[in-house]
Amino acid sequence: MGLFAEQPAVNLRSASDVALLHQLQCKVCPLNKTLGGKMAPTGSERPLVYVLGEAPGATEIEEQEQFVGASGEILRASIPRKFKDRIRFNNTVRSRPPGNATPERIETECCRPSVVADIEGAKPTAIFGFGNVPLEWVAPGYGGVTLWRGRKMPVRVGSHTCWYYPMLHPAFLLHSRRKSNSSEEERMFRFDMKRAFAEVEHLPPARVHTAEEV
């Protein structure tokens, strides 16, 4: 399977609008002056796995570390001990959207250059993306994460090619707990994490097809 992740899908007025957001970044981002400022990535400088979430929450902003709130506890509990120092954490946006809102397209595009640069420098074997926003970030228009969880796909982020694993967001699992006390989503989440970590050290090089090849 080959996916095209070199350029984001254009849902704004034009490709030039998106390019302008990439150029101006924080200067035009609606989250530029939100409380708590901007979070830097944390974890390994040369990770095997790059954990990509949607946006920091209140606890993450306070502690300046990704996935340390209630949903983060679920995620981190599913990371095998041998991999804990081989992971780097980041989000598609570095600032907290007011009210923990889902990041808007303009916000993720303003942050995209900094996240891409960090992935290019880190050179992970795989990106584990949690929730719909990271999936849309790497593979625009491919649908929601529930359609893709349990699979992996080759993606190109900037100059770096690697594997991408779409995962349910742990915050969704918390919501499911409160709504129905169902553990089915958590079983799927833990299975997906276990399988991904079992194979990530043995993955072949990822290859993204070009438009000419397709």
C-alpha positions as a Python dict, from the first residue, in 0.01 Angstrom:
ca = {
    (1, 'M'): (0, 0, 0),
    (2, 'G'): (140, 340, -92),
    (3, 'L'): (12, 666, 50),
    (4, 'F'): (85, 1022, -50),
    (5, 'A'): (186, 1227, 252),
    (6, 'E'): (427, 1474, 95),
    (7, 'Q'): (166, 1751, 85),
    (8, 'P'): (-148, 1805, 296),
    (9, 'A'): (-489, 1797, 131),
    (10, 'V'): (-606, 2146, 46),
    (11, 'N'): (-930, 2223, 228),
    (12, 'L'): (-856, 2592, 265),
    (13, 'R'): (-908, 2837, -18),
    (14, 'S'): (-601, 2734, -216),
    (15, 'A'): (-265, 2562, -199),
    (16, 'S'): (-104, 2904, -163),
    (17, 'D'): (-309, 2963, 154),
    (18, 'V'): (-170, 2643, 305),
    (19, 'A'): (182, 2737, 200),
    (20, 'L'): (139, 3075, 366),
    (21, 'L'): (35, 2908, 693),
    (22, 'H'): (349, 2695, 674),
    (23, 'Q'): (558, 3007, 620),
    (24, 'L'): (405, 3223, 894),
    (25, 'Q'): (342, 2943, 1148),
    (26, 'C'): (290, 3085, 1500),
    (27, 'K'): (240, 3439, 1372),
    (28, 'V'): (-104, 3352, 1236),
    (29, 'C'): (-197, 3052, 1451),
    (30, 'P'): (-515, 3102, 1659),
    (31, 'L'): (-344, 2914, 1944),
    (32, 'N'): (-36, 3135, 1950),
    (33, 'K'): (-123, 3313, 2273),
    (34, 'T'): (-317, 3044, 2457),
    (35, 'L'): (-245, 2984, 2824),
    (36, 'G'): (50, 2754, 2883),
    (37, 'G'): (248, 2839, 2572),
    (38, 'K'): (397, 2586, 2332),
    (39, 'M'): (515, 2239, 2424),
    (40, 'A'): (836, 2092, 2290),
    (41, 'P'): (858, 1724, 2197),
    (42, 'T'): (981, 1496, 2475),
    (43, 'G'): (1152, 1159, 2496),
    (44, 'S'): (1425, 994, 2294),
    (45, 'E'): (1625, 1200, 2046),
    (46, 'R'): (1660, 893, 1819),
    (47, 'P'): (1341, 699, 1880),
    (48, 'L'): (1224, 373, 1736),
    (49, 'V'): (864, 491, 1777),
    (50, 'Y'): (728, 844, 1742),
    (51, 'V'): (403, 886, 1936),
    (52, 'L'): (187, 1152, 1772),
    (53, 'G'): (-124, 1276, 1952),
    (54, 'E'): (-377, 1544, 1873),
    (55, 'A'): (-311, 1827, 2120),
    (56, 'P'): (-188, 1873, 2477),
    (57, 'G'): (-442, 1880, 2758),
    (58, 'A'): (-438, 2075, 3082),
    (59, 'T'): (-217, 1824, 3268),
    (60, 'E'): (27, 1804, 2979),
    (61, 'I'): (60, 2183, 2965),
    (62, 'E'): (114, 2198, 3341),
    (63, 'E'): (382, 1928, 3341),
    (64, 'Q'): (520, 2009, 2994),
    (65, 'E'): (509, 1643, 2894),
    (66, 'Q'): (279, 1468, 2650),
    (67, 'F'): (33, 1196, 2754),
    (68, 'V'): (63, 1230, 3130),
    (69, 'G'): (-308, 1287, 3205),
    (70, 'A'): (-579, 1027, 3251),
    (71, 'S'): (-571, 914, 2888),
    (72, 'G'): (-193, 916, 2892),
    (73, 'E'): (-194, 663, 3174),
    (74, 'I'): (-378, 420, 2947),
    (75, 'L'): (-130, 475, 2665),
    (76, 'R'): (185, 452, 2876),
    (77, 'A'): (60, 138, 3052),
    (78, 'S'): (48, -29, 2710),
    (79, 'I'): (412, 45, 2628),
    (80, 'P'): (641, -254, 2699),
    (81, 'R'): (921, -175, 2941),
    (82, 'K'): (1195, -244, 2685),
    (83, 'F'): (1061, 35, 2462),
    (84, 'K'): (1001, 309, 2719),
    (85, 'D'): (1331, 487, 2647),
    (86, 'R'): (1296, 445, 2269),
    (87, 'I'): (992, 666, 2222),
    (88, 'R'): (947, 1032, 2138),
    (89, 'F'): (621, 1215, 2211),
    (90, 'N'): (462, 1503, 2023),
    (91, 'N'): (124, 1636, 1907),
    (92, 'T'): (-7, 1779, 1581),
    (93, 'V'): (-38, 2113, 1764),
    (94, 'R'): (194, 2227, 2041),
    (95, 'S'): (-56, 2447, 2228),
    (96, 'R'): (-375, 2350, 2408),
    (97, 'P'): (-695, 2440, 2221),
    (98, 'P'): (-943, 2617, 2452),
    (99, 'G'): (-1178, 2374, 2619),
    (100, 'N'): (-976, 2076, 2492),
    (101, 'A'): (-1137, 2125, 2151),
    (102, 'T'): (-1027, 1917, 1854),
    (103, 'P'): (-752, 2108, 1668),
    (104, 'E'): (-873, 2297, 1362),
    (105, 'R'): (-710, 2259, 1021),
    (106, 'I'): (-558, 2606, 1031),
    (107, 'E'): (-396, 2520, 1367),
    (108, 'T'): (-246, 2192, 1252),
    (109, 'E'): (-111, 2352, 933),
    (110, 'C'): (53, 2633, 1128),
    (111, 'C'): (225, 2373, 1347),
    (112, 'R'): (303, 2131, 1065),
    (113, 'P'): (652, 2260, 974),
    (114, 'S'): (781, 2225, 1331),
    (115, 'V'): (638, 1873, 1370),
    (116, 'V'): (770, 1766, 1029),
    (117, 'A'): (1116, 1901, 1113),
    (118, 'D'): (1118, 1710, 1440),
    (119, 'I'): (1019, 1383, 1270),
    (120, 'E'): (1284, 1438, 1002),
    (121, 'G'): (1546, 1484, 1273),
    (122, 'A'): (1427, 1194, 1489),
    (123, 'K'): (1398, 948, 1198),
    (124, 'P'): (1167, 697, 1371),
    (125, 'T'): (1100, 354, 1226),
    (126, 'A'): (730, 405, 1293),
    (127, 'I'): (482, 669, 1398),
    (128, 'F'): (202, 559, 1627),
    (129, 'G'): (-78, 810, 1571),
    (130, 'F'): (-360, 834, 1823),
    (131, 'G'): (-698, 959, 1707),
    (132, 'N'): (-841, 1102, 1386),
    (133, 'V'): (-636, 1421, 1377),
    (134, 'P'): (-291, 1257, 1335),
    (135, 'L'): (-433, 1020, 1072),
    (136, 'E'): (-571, 1315, 873),
    (137, 'W'): (-235, 1488, 928),
    (138, 'V'): (-37, 1210, 755),
    (139, 'A'): (-301, 1075, 515),
    (140, 'P'): (-560, 1340, 428),
    (141, 'G'): (-898, 1214, 320),
    (142, 'Y'): (-847, 850, 416),
    (143, 'G'): (-1134, 841, 665),
    (144, 'G'): (-1154, 794, 1039),
    (145, 'V'): (-923, 596, 1261),
    (146, 'T'): (-1186, 328, 1329),
    (147, 'L'): (-1157, 228, 962),
    (148, 'W'): (-779, 200, 979),
    (149, 'R'): (-690, 79, 1328),
    (150, 'G'): (-520, -259, 1324),
    (151, 'R'): (-328, -177, 1006),
    (152, 'K'): (-6, -5, 914),
    (153, 'M'): (74, 215, 617),
    (154, 'P'): (390, 364, 465),
    (155, 'V'): (399, 743, 481),
    (156, 'R'): (641, 1019, 390),
    (157, 'V'): (669, 1308, 634),
    (158, 'G'): (890, 1575, 484),
    (159, 'S'): (1203, 1390, 374),
    (160, 'H'): (1150, 1095, 607),
    (161, 'T'): (970, 773, 509),
    (162, 'C'): (844, 538, 778),
    (163, 'W'): (548, 325, 886),
    (164, 'Y'): (233, 471, 1038),
    (165, 'Y'): (7, 284, 1280),
    (166, 'P'): (-339, 439, 1328),
    (167, 'M'): (-457, 388, 1688),
    (168, 'L'): (-770, 471, 1881),
    (169, 'H'): (-716, 772, 2104),
    (170, 'P'): (-705, 677, 2474),
    (171, 'A'): (-938, 969, 2550),
    (172, 'F'): (-1198, 786, 2340),
    (173, 'L'): (-1152, 484, 2565),
    (174, 'L'): (-1218, 698, 2871),
    (175, 'H'): (-1534, 830, 2706),
    (176, 'S'): (-1646, 475, 2631),
    (177, 'R'): (-1593, 379, 2994),
    (178, 'R'): (-1817, 660, 3114),
    (179, 'K'): (-2081, 596, 2850),
    (180, 'S'): (-2131, 221, 2858),
    (181, 'N'): (-1866, 59, 3075),
    (182, 'S'): (-1772, -139, 2764),
    (183, 'S'): (-1421, -278, 2750),
    (184, 'E'): (-1431, -381, 2382),
    (185, 'E'): (-1254, -65, 2263),
    (186, 'E'): (-985, -109, 2528),
    (187, 'R'): (-927, -469, 2419),
    (188, 'M'): (-883, -350, 2060),
    (189, 'F'): (-647, -74, 2174),
    (190, 'R'): (-429, -308, 2378),
    (191, 'F'): (-424, -565, 2099),
    (192, 'D'): (-320, -302, 1843),
    (193, 'M'): (-43, -173, 2071),
    (194, 'K'): (84, -522, 2151),
    (195, 'R'): (94, -621, 1785),
    (196, 'A'): (263, -299, 1677),
    (197, 'F'): (537, -323, 1938),
    (198, 'A'): (589, -692, 1858),
    (199, 'E'): (673, -615, 1495),
    (200, 'V'): (820, -265, 1498),
    (201, 'E'): (1181, -383, 1544),
    (202, 'H'): (1151, -612, 1242),
    (203, 'L'): (974, -396, 986),
    (204, 'P'): (1105, -379, 629),
    (205, 'P'): (1190, -32, 495),
    (206, 'A'): (874, 167, 423),
    (207, 'R'): (816, 264, 60),
    (208, 'V'): (569, 526, -56),
    (209, 'H'): (456, 498, -417),
    (210, 'T'): (497, 799, -639),
    (211, 'A'): (216, 934, -856),
    (212, 'E'): (403, 811, -1163),
    (213, 'E'): (418, 456, -1026),
    (214, 'V'): (46, 454, -950),
}
